[in-house]
PDB file of C-alpha atoms and ligand atoms in Angstrom:
ATOM      1  CA  MET A   7     -22.145  29.600  46.582  1.00  0.00           C
ATOM      2  CA  THR A   8     -20.636  26.381  45.198  1.00  0.00           C
ATOM      3  CA  PHE A   9     -24.105  25.286  44.110  1.00  0.00           C
ATOM      4  CA  LYS A  10     -24.577  28.593  42.233  1.00  0.00           C
ATOM      5  CA  ILE A  11     -21.314  28.137  40.327  1.00  0.00           C
ATOM      6  CA  PHE A  12     -22.233  24.569  39.363  1.00  0.00           C
ATOM      7  CA  PHE A  13     -25.722  25.667  38.355  1.00  0.00           C
ATOM      8  CA  LEU A  14     -24.291  28.449  36.151  1.00  0.00           C
ATOM      9  CA  LEU A  15     -21.819  26.024  34.570  1.00  0.00           C
ATOM     10  CA  TYR A  16     -24.661  23.571  33.931  1.00  0.00           C
ATOM     11  CA  CYS A  17     -26.700  26.333  32.244  1.00  0.00           C
ATOM     12  CA  VAL A  18     -23.738  27.263  30.003  1.00  0.00           C
ATOM     13  CA  ILE A  19     -23.329  23.613  28.890  1.00  0.00           C
ATOM     14  CA  VAL A  20     -27.065  23.199  28.224  1.00  0.00           C
ATOM     15  CA  LEU A  21     -27.172  26.481  26.250  1.00  0.00           C
ATOM     16  CA  ALA A  22     -24.071  25.585  24.233  1.00  0.00           C
ATOM     17  CA  ASN A  23     -25.686  22.277  23.280  1.00  0.00           C
ATOM     18  CA  LEU A  24     -28.950  23.937  22.314  1.00  0.00           C
ATOM     19  CA  ILE A  25     -27.157  26.405  20.021  1.00  0.00           C
ATOM     20  CA  SER A  26     -24.916  23.778  18.424  1.00  0.00           C
ATOM     21  CA  SER A  27     -26.199  20.806  16.403  1.00  0.00           C
ATOM     22  CA  THR A  28     -23.505  18.494  17.850  1.00  0.00           C
ATOM     23  CA  PRO A  29     -22.661  18.093  21.554  1.00  0.00           C
ATOM     24  CA  ILE A  30     -19.704  20.300  22.548  1.00  0.00           C
ATOM     25  CA  TRP A  31     -17.615  17.257  23.535  1.00  0.00           C
ATOM     26  CA  ASP A  32     -17.950  15.995  19.931  1.00  0.00           C
ATOM     27  CA  GLN A  33     -17.282  19.259  18.123  1.00  0.00           C
ATOM     28  CA  ASN A  34     -13.637  18.545  17.295  1.00  0.00           C
ATOM     29  CA  VAL A  35     -14.684  15.330  15.459  1.00  0.00           C
ATOM     30  CA  ARG A  36     -15.599  16.028  11.840  1.00  0.00           C
ATOM     31  CA  ALA A  37     -18.850  14.411  10.836  1.00  0.00           C
ATOM     32  CA  TYR A  38     -18.404  11.966   7.959  1.00  0.00           C
ATOM     33  CA  GLU A  39     -21.222  10.246   6.140  1.00  0.00           C
ATOM     34  CA  PRO A  40     -19.931   6.788   5.033  1.00  0.00           C
ATOM     35  CA  LYS A  41     -20.254   5.913   1.344  1.00  0.00           C
ATOM     36  CA  THR A  42     -20.441   2.737  -0.723  1.00  0.00           C
ATOM     37  CA  ASN A  43     -17.547   2.354  -3.175  1.00  0.00           C
ATOM     38  CA  VAL A  44     -17.682  -0.140  -6.047  1.00  0.00           C
ATOM     39  CA  PHE A  45     -14.538  -1.392  -7.790  1.00  0.00           C
ATOM     40  CA  ASP A  46     -14.330  -3.675 -10.817  1.00  0.00           C
ATOM     41  CA  LEU A  47     -11.148  -5.705 -11.103  1.00  0.00           C
ATOM     42  CA  THR A  48     -10.511  -7.869 -14.159  1.00  0.00           C
ATOM     43  CA  ILE A  49      -7.718 -10.375 -13.604  1.00  0.00           C
ATOM     44  CA  LYS A  50      -5.978 -11.371 -16.823  1.00  0.00           C
ATOM     45  CA  LYS A  51      -2.593 -12.145 -18.354  1.00  0.00           C
ATOM     46  CA  VAL A  52      -0.983  -9.401 -20.415  1.00  0.00           C
ATOM     47  CA  GLY A  53       2.459  -9.007 -22.014  1.00  0.00           C
ATOM     48  CA  LEU A  54       4.274  -6.099 -20.309  1.00  0.00           C
ATOM     49  CA  ALA A  55       7.833  -4.875 -19.775  1.00  0.00           C
ATOM     50  CA  PRO A  56       7.980  -2.915 -16.480  1.00  0.00           C
ATOM     51  CA  ASP A  57      11.804  -2.779 -16.548  1.00  0.00           C
ATOM     52  CA  GLY A  58      12.244  -3.164 -20.319  1.00  0.00           C
ATOM     53  CA  PHE A  59      12.270  -6.991 -20.230  1.00  0.00           C
ATOM     54  CA  SER A  60       9.125  -8.387 -21.900  1.00  0.00           C
ATOM     55  CA  ARG A  61       7.210 -11.129 -20.092  1.00  0.00           C
ATOM     56  CA  ILE A  62       3.649 -12.240 -19.420  1.00  0.00           C
ATOM     57  CA  LEU A  63       2.317 -10.674 -16.215  1.00  0.00           C
ATOM     58  CA  SER A  64      -0.888 -11.477 -14.369  1.00  0.00           C
ATOM     59  CA  THR A  65      -2.523  -8.072 -14.172  1.00  0.00           C
ATOM     60  CA  ILE A  66      -5.517  -6.270 -12.744  1.00  0.00           C
ATOM     61  CA  ASN A  67      -7.364  -4.296 -15.441  1.00  0.00           C
ATOM     62  CA  GLY A  68      -4.340  -4.802 -17.695  1.00  0.00           C
ATOM     63  CA  GLN A  69      -2.024  -2.687 -15.534  1.00  0.00           C
ATOM     64  CA  TYR A  70       0.819  -3.360 -13.127  1.00  0.00           C
ATOM     65  CA  PRO A  71       0.656  -2.554 -10.251  1.00  0.00           C
ATOM     66  CA  GLY A  72      -3.137  -2.777 -10.182  1.00  0.00           C
ATOM     67  CA  PRO A  73      -5.474   0.191  -9.627  1.00  0.00           C
ATOM     68  CA  THR A  74      -5.533   1.773  -6.174  1.00  0.00           C
ATOM     69  CA  ILE A  75      -8.566   1.084  -4.014  1.00  0.00           C
ATOM     70  CA  GLU A  76      -9.150   4.308  -2.088  1.00  0.00           C
ATOM     71  CA  VAL A  77     -11.932   4.716   0.481  1.00  0.00           C
ATOM     72  CA  ASN A  78     -12.643   6.496   3.765  1.00  0.00           C
ATOM     73  CA  LYS A  79     -12.912   5.053   7.257  1.00  0.00           C
ATOM     74  CA  GLY A  80     -16.447   3.768   7.749  1.00  0.00           C
ATOM     75  CA  ASP A  81     -17.057   3.130   4.033  1.00  0.00           C
ATOM     76  CA  ARG A  82     -18.476   0.010   2.451  1.00  0.00           C
ATOM     77  CA  VAL A  83     -16.153  -1.592  -0.118  1.00  0.00           C
ATOM     78  CA  ILE A  84     -17.582  -3.671  -2.955  1.00  0.00           C
ATOM     79  CA  ILE A  85     -15.039  -5.388  -5.204  1.00  0.00           C
ATOM     80  CA  ASN A  86     -16.307  -7.264  -8.264  1.00  0.00           C
ATOM     81  CA  VAL A  87     -13.551  -9.642  -9.354  1.00  0.00           C
ATOM     82  CA  HIS A  88     -13.839 -10.771 -12.971  1.00  0.00           C
ATOM     83  CA  ASN A  89     -11.597 -13.788 -13.396  1.00  0.00           C
ATOM     84  CA  GLU A  90     -10.175 -14.020 -16.920  1.00  0.00           C
ATOM     85  CA  LEU A  91      -6.866 -15.522 -15.823  1.00  0.00           C
ATOM     86  CA  GLY A  92      -7.430 -19.044 -17.151  1.00  0.00           C
ATOM     87  CA  GLU A  93      -7.118 -20.532 -13.633  1.00  0.00           C
ATOM     88  CA  PRO A  94      -8.837 -20.047 -10.231  1.00  0.00           C
ATOM     89  CA  THR A  95      -8.013 -16.926  -8.245  1.00  0.00           C
ATOM     90  CA  ALA A  96      -9.123 -14.959  -5.150  1.00  0.00           C
ATOM     91  CA  ILE A  97      -8.403 -11.451  -3.857  1.00  0.00           C
ATOM     92  CA  HIS A  98      -7.262 -10.842  -0.278  1.00  0.00           C
ATOM     93  CA  SER A  99      -7.476  -7.371   1.289  1.00  0.00           C
ATOM     94  CA  HIS A 100      -4.277  -7.443   3.334  1.00  0.00           C
ATOM     95  CA  GLY A 101      -4.614  -6.091   6.880  1.00  0.00           C
ATOM     96  CA  ILE A 102      -8.390  -5.703   6.830  1.00  0.00           C
ATOM     97  CA  PHE A 103      -9.972  -7.252   9.946  1.00  0.00           C
ATOM     98  CA  GLN A 104     -13.150  -8.417   8.122  1.00  0.00           C
ATOM     99  CA  ARG A 105     -15.121  -8.197  11.383  1.00  0.00           C
ATOM    100  CA  GLY A 106     -18.514  -9.745  10.633  1.00  0.00           C
ATOM    101  CA  THR A 107     -17.480 -10.750   7.087  1.00  0.00           C
ATOM    102  CA  PRO A 108     -14.712 -13.388   7.512  1.00  0.00           C
ATOM    103  CA  TRP A 109     -15.913 -15.105   4.326  1.00  0.00           C
ATOM    104  CA  PHE A 110     -14.635 -12.105   2.301  1.00  0.00           C
ATOM    105  CA  ASP A 111     -11.008 -12.470   3.437  1.00  0.00           C
ATOM    106  CA  GLY A 112     -10.079 -13.980   0.070  1.00  0.00           C
ATOM    107  CA  ALA A 113      -7.834 -16.859   1.179  1.00  0.00           C
ATOM    108  CA  ILE A 114      -8.382 -19.914  -1.036  1.00  0.00           C
ATOM    109  CA  GLY A 115      -8.888 -23.106   0.977  1.00  0.00           C
ATOM    110  CA  GLN A 116      -9.558 -21.188   4.189  1.00  0.00           C
ATOM    111  CA  THR A 117     -12.351 -18.702   3.635  1.00  0.00           C
ATOM    112  CA  GLN A 118     -13.450 -19.523   0.099  1.00  0.00           C
ATOM    113  CA  CYS A 119     -12.957 -21.763  -2.917  1.00  0.00           C
ATOM    114  CA  GLY A 120     -11.053 -20.274  -5.834  1.00  0.00           C
ATOM    115  CA  ILE A 121     -13.093 -18.101  -8.192  1.00  0.00           C
ATOM    116  CA  PRO A 122     -13.269 -20.319 -11.318  1.00  0.00           C
ATOM    117  CA  ASP A 123     -12.035 -18.957 -14.628  1.00  0.00           C
ATOM    118  CA  ASN A 124     -14.650 -16.814 -16.390  1.00  0.00           C
ATOM    119  CA  TYR A 125     -16.635 -16.208 -13.206  1.00  0.00           C
ATOM    120  CA  ILE A 126     -17.356 -13.013 -11.276  1.00  0.00           C
ATOM    121  CA  PHE A 127     -17.120 -12.962  -7.482  1.00  0.00           C
ATOM    122  CA  THR A 128     -18.103  -9.981  -5.320  1.00  0.00           C
ATOM    123  CA  TYR A 129     -16.359  -9.054  -2.077  1.00  0.00           C
ATOM    124  CA  ASP A 130     -18.480  -6.823   0.150  1.00  0.00           C
ATOM    125  CA  TYR A 131     -17.167  -5.494   3.456  1.00  0.00           C
ATOM    126  CA  THR A 132     -17.171  -2.363   5.600  1.00  0.00           C
ATOM    127  CA  VAL A 133     -14.048  -0.758   7.065  1.00  0.00           C
ATOM    128  CA  SER A 134     -15.869   0.562  10.102  1.00  0.00           C
ATOM    129  CA  ASP A 135     -12.925   1.011  12.453  1.00  0.00           C
ATOM    130  CA  GLN A 136      -9.828   0.938  10.235  1.00  0.00           C
ATOM    131  CA  PHE A 137      -7.755   3.574   8.452  1.00  0.00           C
ATOM    132  CA  GLY A 138      -4.264   3.735   6.983  1.00  0.00           C
ATOM    133  CA  THR A 139      -2.132   2.031   4.359  1.00  0.00           C
ATOM    134  CA  TYR A 140      -2.930  -1.494   3.161  1.00  0.00           C
ATOM    135  CA  TRP A 141      -2.715  -3.518  -0.044  1.00  0.00           C
ATOM    136  CA  TYR A 142      -4.680  -6.191  -1.823  1.00  0.00           C
ATOM    137  CA  HIS A 143      -3.354  -9.165  -3.740  1.00  0.00           C
ATOM    138  CA  SER A 144      -4.180 -12.566  -5.148  1.00  0.00           C
ATOM    139  CA  HIS A 145      -4.261 -15.232  -2.437  1.00  0.00           C
ATOM    140  CA  ALA A 146      -4.057 -18.180  -4.862  1.00  0.00           C
ATOM    141  CA  THR A 147      -0.759 -20.085  -5.112  1.00  0.00           C
ATOM    142  CA  THR A 148       2.037 -17.640  -6.061  1.00  0.00           C
ATOM    143  CA  GLN A 149      -0.095 -15.454  -8.365  1.00  0.00           C
ATOM    144  CA  TYR A 150       0.664 -12.140  -6.647  1.00  0.00           C
ATOM    145  CA  VAL A 151       4.356 -12.552  -7.479  1.00  0.00           C
ATOM    146  CA  ASP A 152       3.321 -12.411 -11.162  1.00  0.00           C
ATOM    147  CA  GLY A 153       1.629  -9.037 -10.692  1.00  0.00           C
ATOM    148  CA  ILE A 154      -1.791  -9.296  -8.987  1.00  0.00           C
ATOM    149  CA  VAL A 155      -1.184  -6.548  -6.410  1.00  0.00           C
ATOM    150  CA  GLY A 156      -2.560  -3.080  -5.713  1.00  0.00           C
ATOM    151  CA  ALA A 157      -2.597  -0.425  -2.975  1.00  0.00           C
ATOM    152  CA  LEU A 158      -5.582  -0.204  -0.612  1.00  0.00           C
ATOM    153  CA  ILE A 159      -5.805   3.153   1.152  1.00  0.00           C
ATOM    154  CA  ILE A 160      -8.316   3.994   3.872  1.00  0.00           C
ATOM    155  CA  HIS A 161      -8.344   7.739   4.503  1.00  0.00           C
ATOM    156  CA  ASP A 162      -9.113   8.907   8.008  1.00  0.00           C
ATOM    157  CA  PRO A 163     -11.520  11.874   8.186  1.00  0.00           C
ATOM    158  CA  ASP A 164      -9.992  12.562  11.630  1.00  0.00           C
ATOM    159  CA  ASP A 165      -6.330  12.176  10.585  1.00  0.00           C
ATOM    160  CA  PRO A 166      -4.324  14.014  13.295  1.00  0.00           C
ATOM    161  CA  TYR A 167      -1.493  14.676  10.788  1.00  0.00           C
ATOM    162  CA  ILE A 168      -3.713  16.040   7.988  1.00  0.00           C
ATOM    163  CA  THR A 169      -2.389  19.612   8.327  1.00  0.00           C
ATOM    164  CA  GLU A 170       1.234  18.473   8.323  1.00  0.00           C
ATOM    165  CA  TYR A 171       1.511  17.364   4.692  1.00  0.00           C
ATOM    166  CA  ASP A 172       0.437  18.916   1.392  1.00  0.00           C
ATOM    167  CA  GLU A 173       0.086  15.810  -0.732  1.00  0.00           C
ATOM    168  CA  GLU A 174       0.039  12.012  -0.560  1.00  0.00           C
ATOM    169  CA  ILE A 175       2.097   9.684  -2.743  1.00  0.00           C
ATOM    170  CA  ILE A 176       1.906   5.889  -2.891  1.00  0.00           C
ATOM    171  CA  VAL A 177       5.311   4.189  -3.197  1.00  0.00           C
ATOM    172  CA  MET A 178       5.093   0.460  -3.913  1.00  0.00           C
ATOM    173  CA  LEU A 179       8.319  -1.511  -3.560  1.00  0.00           C
ATOM    174  CA  THR A 180       8.887  -5.031  -4.822  1.00  0.00           C
ATOM    175  CA  ASP A 181      11.434  -7.597  -5.836  1.00  0.00           C
ATOM    176  CA  TYR A 182      10.843  -8.715  -9.403  1.00  0.00           C
ATOM    177  CA  HIS A 183      11.407 -11.864 -11.444  1.00  0.00           C
ATOM    178  CA  HIS A 184      11.626 -12.259 -15.207  1.00  0.00           C
ATOM    179  CA  VAL A 185      10.410 -15.870 -15.002  1.00  0.00           C
ATOM    180  CA  GLU A 186       6.841 -16.838 -14.074  1.00  0.00           C
ATOM    181  CA  SER A 187       6.480 -17.747 -10.403  1.00  0.00           C
ATOM    182  CA  GLN A 188       5.132 -21.288 -10.958  1.00  0.00           C
ATOM    183  CA  ILE A 189       8.365 -22.199 -12.796  1.00  0.00           C
ATOM    184  CA  LEU A 190      10.426 -20.656  -9.978  1.00  0.00           C
ATOM    185  CA  LEU A 191       8.366 -22.523  -7.375  1.00  0.00           C
ATOM    186  CA  GLU A 192       8.957 -25.865  -9.098  1.00  0.00           C
ATOM    187  CA  SER A 193      12.720 -25.305  -9.138  1.00  0.00           C
ATOM    188  CA  PHE A 194      12.605 -24.179  -5.477  1.00  0.00           C
ATOM    189  CA  PHE A 195      10.924 -27.490  -4.567  1.00  0.00           C
ATOM    190  CA  THR A 196      13.700 -29.612  -6.137  1.00  0.00           C
ATOM    191  CA  PRO A 197      16.523 -30.991  -3.926  1.00  0.00           C
ATOM    192  CA  ALA A 198      18.996 -29.047  -6.106  1.00  0.00           C
ATOM    193  CA  SER A 199      17.725 -25.707  -4.722  1.00  0.00           C
ATOM    194  CA  GLU A 200      18.832 -26.760  -1.198  1.00  0.00           C
ATOM    195  CA  GLY A 201      15.981 -24.617   0.110  1.00  0.00           C
ATOM    196  CA  GLU A 202      17.443 -21.356  -1.171  1.00  0.00           C
ATOM    197  CA  GLU A 203      14.943 -18.907  -2.615  1.00  0.00           C
ATOM    198  CA  VAL A 204      15.564 -17.719  -6.166  1.00  0.00           C
ATOM    199  CA  PHE A 205      17.345 -14.376  -6.314  1.00  0.00           C
ATOM    200  CA  PRO A 206      15.199 -11.706  -8.001  1.00  0.00           C
ATOM    201  CA  ASP A 207      16.223 -10.305 -11.390  1.00  0.00           C
ATOM    202  CA  ASN A 208      15.366  -6.763 -10.401  1.00  0.00           C
ATOM    203  CA  GLY A 209      13.453  -4.545  -7.997  1.00  0.00           C
ATOM    204  CA  LEU A 210      10.757  -2.045  -8.878  1.00  0.00           C
ATOM    205  CA  ILE A 211       9.355   1.166  -7.442  1.00  0.00           C
ATOM    206  CA  ASN A 212       5.754   1.697  -8.585  1.00  0.00           C
ATOM    207  CA  GLY A 213       6.325  -0.945 -11.274  1.00  0.00           C
ATOM    208  CA  LYS A 214       9.359   0.732 -12.861  1.00  0.00           C
ATOM    209  CA  ASN A 215      13.105   0.340 -13.113  1.00  0.00           C
ATOM    210  CA  ASN A 216      15.912   0.021 -15.642  1.00  0.00           C
ATOM    211  CA  PHE A 217      17.487  -3.311 -16.504  1.00  0.00           C
ATOM    212  CA  ASN A 218      20.795  -4.057 -18.185  1.00  0.00           C
ATOM    213  CA  CYS A 219      19.582  -6.088 -21.183  1.00  0.00           C
ATOM    214  CA  SER A 220      23.045  -7.597 -21.751  1.00  0.00           C
ATOM    215  CA  GLN A 221      22.151  -9.809 -18.746  1.00  0.00           C
ATOM    216  CA  ALA A 222      18.926 -11.068 -20.375  1.00  0.00           C
ATOM    217  CA  PRO A 223      18.959 -14.642 -21.749  1.00  0.00           C
ATOM    218  CA  PRO A 224      19.484 -14.960 -25.530  1.00  0.00           C
ATOM    219  CA  GLY A 225      16.266 -14.669 -27.533  1.00  0.00           C
ATOM    220  CA  SER A 226      14.454 -12.464 -24.988  1.00  0.00           C
ATOM    221  CA  THR A 227      12.859  -9.144 -25.887  1.00  0.00           C
ATOM    222  CA  CYS A 228      14.465  -6.417 -23.818  1.00  0.00           C
ATOM    223  CA  VAL A 229      14.870  -2.626 -24.084  1.00  0.00           C
ATOM    224  CA  ASP A 230      17.505  -0.748 -22.068  1.00  0.00           C
ATOM    225  CA  ASN A 231      16.638   2.357 -20.009  1.00  0.00           C
ATOM    226  CA  ALA A 232      12.928   1.627 -19.607  1.00  0.00           C
ATOM    227  CA  GLY A 233      12.856   4.416 -17.016  1.00  0.00           C
ATOM    228  CA  LEU A 234      12.696   4.931 -13.261  1.00  0.00           C
ATOM    229  CA  ALA A 235       9.681   6.017 -11.247  1.00  0.00           C
ATOM    230  CA  LYS A 236       9.809   9.817 -10.978  1.00  0.00           C
ATOM    231  CA  PHE A 237       8.267  12.006  -8.308  1.00  0.00           C
ATOM    232  CA  VAL A 238       8.152  15.791  -8.579  1.00  0.00           C
ATOM    233  CA  PHE A 239       8.352  17.619  -5.255  1.00  0.00           C
ATOM    234  CA  ILE A 240       7.702  21.347  -4.885  1.00  0.00           C
ATOM    235  CA  PRO A 241      10.236  23.180  -2.674  1.00  0.00           C
ATOM    236  CA  LYS A 242       9.202  23.577   0.986  1.00  0.00           C
ATOM    237  CA  LYS A 243       6.138  21.339   0.575  1.00  0.00           C
ATOM    238  CA  SER A 244       5.663  18.223   2.695  1.00  0.00           C
ATOM    239  CA  TYR A 245       4.590  14.860   1.348  1.00  0.00           C
ATOM    240  CA  ARG A 246       3.078  11.822   2.996  1.00  0.00           C
ATOM    241  CA  LEU A 247       4.645   8.791   1.343  1.00  0.00           C
ATOM    242  CA  ARG A 248       2.649   5.606   1.820  1.00  0.00           C
ATOM    243  CA  ILE A 249       5.253   2.879   1.403  1.00  0.00           C
ATOM    244  CA  ILE A 250       4.172  -0.703   0.719  1.00  0.00           C
ATOM    245  CA  ASN A 251       6.497  -3.703   0.252  1.00  0.00           C
ATOM    246  CA  THR A 252       4.713  -6.169  -2.068  1.00  0.00           C
ATOM    247  CA  SER A 253       7.786  -8.409  -2.499  1.00  0.00           C
ATOM    248  CA  ALA A 254       7.848 -12.181  -2.786  1.00  0.00           C
ATOM    249  CA  PHE A 255      10.607 -12.406  -0.161  1.00  0.00           C
ATOM    250  CA  SER A 256      12.835  -9.292  -0.132  1.00  0.00           C
ATOM    251  CA  SER A 257      13.194  -6.958   2.817  1.00  0.00           C
ATOM    252  CA  PHE A 258      14.449  -3.474   2.013  1.00  0.00           C
ATOM    253  CA  PHE A 259      15.996  -0.389   3.503  1.00  0.00           C
ATOM    254  CA  PHE A 260      14.162   2.543   1.939  1.00  0.00           C
ATOM    255  CA  SER A 261      15.868   5.943   1.833  1.00  0.00           C
ATOM    256  CA  ILE A 262      15.956   9.241  -0.064  1.00  0.00           C
ATOM    257  CA  ASP A 263      19.357  10.857  -0.592  1.00  0.00           C
ATOM    258  CA  LYS A 264      19.973  13.871   1.692  1.00  0.00           C
ATOM    259  CA  HIS A 265      16.446  13.767   3.137  1.00  0.00           C
ATOM    260  CA  GLU A 266      15.209  12.804   6.554  1.00  0.00           C
ATOM    261  CA  MET A 267      11.817  11.209   6.917  1.00  0.00           C
ATOM    262  CA  GLU A 268       9.376  11.011   9.789  1.00  0.00           C
ATOM    263  CA  VAL A 269       7.304   7.904  10.399  1.00  0.00           C
ATOM    264  CA  ILE A 270       3.690   8.728  11.284  1.00  0.00           C
ATOM    265  CA  GLU A 271       1.835   5.483  10.549  1.00  0.00           C
ATOM    266  CA  VAL A 272       2.670   1.789  10.814  1.00  0.00           C
ATOM    267  CA  GLU A 273       0.127  -0.537   9.208  1.00  0.00           C
ATOM    268  CA  GLY A 274      -2.999   1.328  10.213  1.00  0.00           C
ATOM    269  CA  SER A 275      -1.780   2.752  13.555  1.00  0.00           C
ATOM    270  CA  TYR A 276      -0.514   6.285  14.093  1.00  0.00           C
ATOM    271  CA  THR A 277       2.870   6.726  15.723  1.00  0.00           C
ATOM    272  CA  LYS A 278       4.567   9.704  17.329  1.00  0.00           C
ATOM    273  CA  ARG A 279       6.564  11.606  14.672  1.00  0.00           C
ATOM    274  CA  ASN A 280       9.816   9.693  14.530  1.00  0.00           C
ATOM    275  CA  LYS A 281      12.765  11.053  12.519  1.00  0.00           C
ATOM    276  CA  ILE A 282      14.854   8.487  10.609  1.00  0.00           C
ATOM    277  CA  HIS A 283      17.307   8.318   7.698  1.00  0.00           C
ATOM    278  CA  ARG A 284      16.309   4.944   6.330  1.00  0.00           C
ATOM    279  CA  LEU A 285      13.290   2.744   6.790  1.00  0.00           C
ATOM    280  CA  PRO A 286      13.555  -1.049   7.161  1.00  0.00           C
ATOM    281  CA  ILE A 287      10.505  -2.645   5.549  1.00  0.00           C
ATOM    282  CA  ASN A 288       9.712  -6.348   5.368  1.00  0.00           C
ATOM    283  CA  VAL A 289       7.450  -8.240   2.979  1.00  0.00           C
ATOM    284  CA  ALA A 290       3.832  -7.010   3.143  1.00  0.00           C
ATOM    285  CA  GLN A 291       4.634  -4.190   5.595  1.00  0.00           C
ATOM    286  CA  ARG A 292       3.354  -0.626   5.165  1.00  0.00           C
ATOM    287  CA  TYR A 293       4.548   2.680   6.604  1.00  0.00           C
ATOM    288  CA  SER A 294       3.587   6.326   6.141  1.00  0.00           C
ATOM    289  CA  ILE A 295       6.409   8.827   6.316  1.00  0.00           C
ATOM    290  CA  ILE A 296       6.464  12.610   5.969  1.00  0.00           C
ATOM    291  CA  VAL A 297       9.220  14.019   3.751  1.00  0.00           C
ATOM    292  CA  THR A 298       9.739  17.761   3.346  1.00  0.00           C
ATOM    293  CA  ALA A 299      11.368  19.139   0.189  1.00  0.00           C
ATOM    294  CA  ASN A 300      13.792  21.244   2.254  1.00  0.00           C
ATOM    295  CA  GLN A 301      16.945  20.685   0.178  1.00  0.00           C
ATOM    296  CA  PRO A 302      18.229  22.760  -2.782  1.00  0.00           C
ATOM    297  CA  VAL A 303      16.426  22.117  -6.094  1.00  0.00           C
ATOM    298  CA  ASP A 304      18.086  19.052  -7.666  1.00  0.00           C
ATOM    299  CA  ASN A 305      17.487  15.380  -8.484  1.00  0.00           C
ATOM    300  CA  TYR A 306      17.628  13.089  -5.447  1.00  0.00           C
ATOM    301  CA  VAL A 307      17.689   9.318  -5.600  1.00  0.00           C
ATOM    302  CA  MET A 308      15.119   7.213  -3.776  1.00  0.00           C
ATOM    303  CA  ARG A 309      16.685   3.842  -2.935  1.00  0.00           C
ATOM    304  CA  ILE A 310      15.642   0.403  -1.818  1.00  0.00           C
ATOM    305  CA  ASN A 311      18.571  -1.722  -0.727  1.00  0.00           C
ATOM    306  CA  ASN A 312      18.053  -5.357  -0.011  1.00  0.00           C
ATOM    307  CA  PHE A 313      19.968  -5.995   3.171  1.00  0.00           C
ATOM    308  CA  GLN A 314      19.678  -9.772   3.029  1.00  0.00           C
ATOM    309  CA  LEU A 315      21.307  -9.908  -0.387  1.00  0.00           C
ATOM    310  CA  SER A 316      23.273  -6.746  -0.832  1.00  0.00           C
ATOM    311  CA  GLN A 317      23.714  -6.961  -4.620  1.00  0.00           C
ATOM    312  CA  LEU A 318      20.319  -5.431  -5.155  1.00  0.00           C
ATOM    313  CA  THR A 319      20.126  -1.643  -5.219  1.00  0.00           C
ATOM    314  CA  ILE A 320      17.116  -0.150  -6.878  1.00  0.00           C
ATOM    315  CA  HIS A 321      16.637   3.534  -7.256  1.00  0.00           C
ATOM    316  CA  SER A 322      14.248   6.067  -8.444  1.00  0.00           C
ATOM    317  CA  LEU A 323      14.456   9.804  -9.035  1.00  0.00           C
ATOM    318  CA  LEU A 324      12.732  12.198  -6.708  1.00  0.00           C
TER     319      LEU A 324
HETATM  320 CU1  LIG B   2      -1.257 -10.417   2.254  1.00  0.00          CU
END
């Protein structure tokens, strides 16, 4: 009798496999055919005024923050870096394991020499087993502090939270200086600094904020009310915010007035849904949170408060 039951069960499994193209134990995994994605990044200095204060920024393709690199798990990533900066540079994909391709990690003096000015260098790696929220940045001296940063997103075709949000939004947070980082570094290295890092002039969300131009040094070009980053949420919809701290040295508490948020990803690993009111985020860290527009229609402020130096409060309208 027992044998008959097992035999019947065996027949059912064999039949189910014959009918279906994929084994039944694999049917909840969506098949994804990996692709090759090519990105062209031109690194060059451009005059910009993210917060109304004009300065020379080191940019990627003339924009700040740089373009988003967006791929799927399993994809091949090809990044052609065109160096027009006037000095050597290199691009590091932050958080990528580079299994089998350690020479494409982008760290000058460790995995490669600097890409000379007016040269093109190609990074070529595959994100076979990684997904989540990352970023890329210059890994030469202090160049990323002058603007060579961008988001690097690896979508997961098997994302367990995919049905729980309607849209994704990248939120890049940073401290921000009005003076070029090499000048700041030199002053930091003098005995007079007593080892204290320079306090940032401002903080930015997605490369935007206002600045009070009466605080700008005489002779500078500055426009008040340059504008905050704005995000439009539709009532009752849920959003996955991918939050990245690209600061030089500032840690933040991130929050949205009157809204709770649920952490679902920490630097490429899923977490259990975890409800919080504010998110502590250190330099280079990344989190995904789900926020639902469940409050009355209104403007709500998105804030990043620096808890090491509490003078700095940066906000943005939701
Ligand atoms: Cu990094």
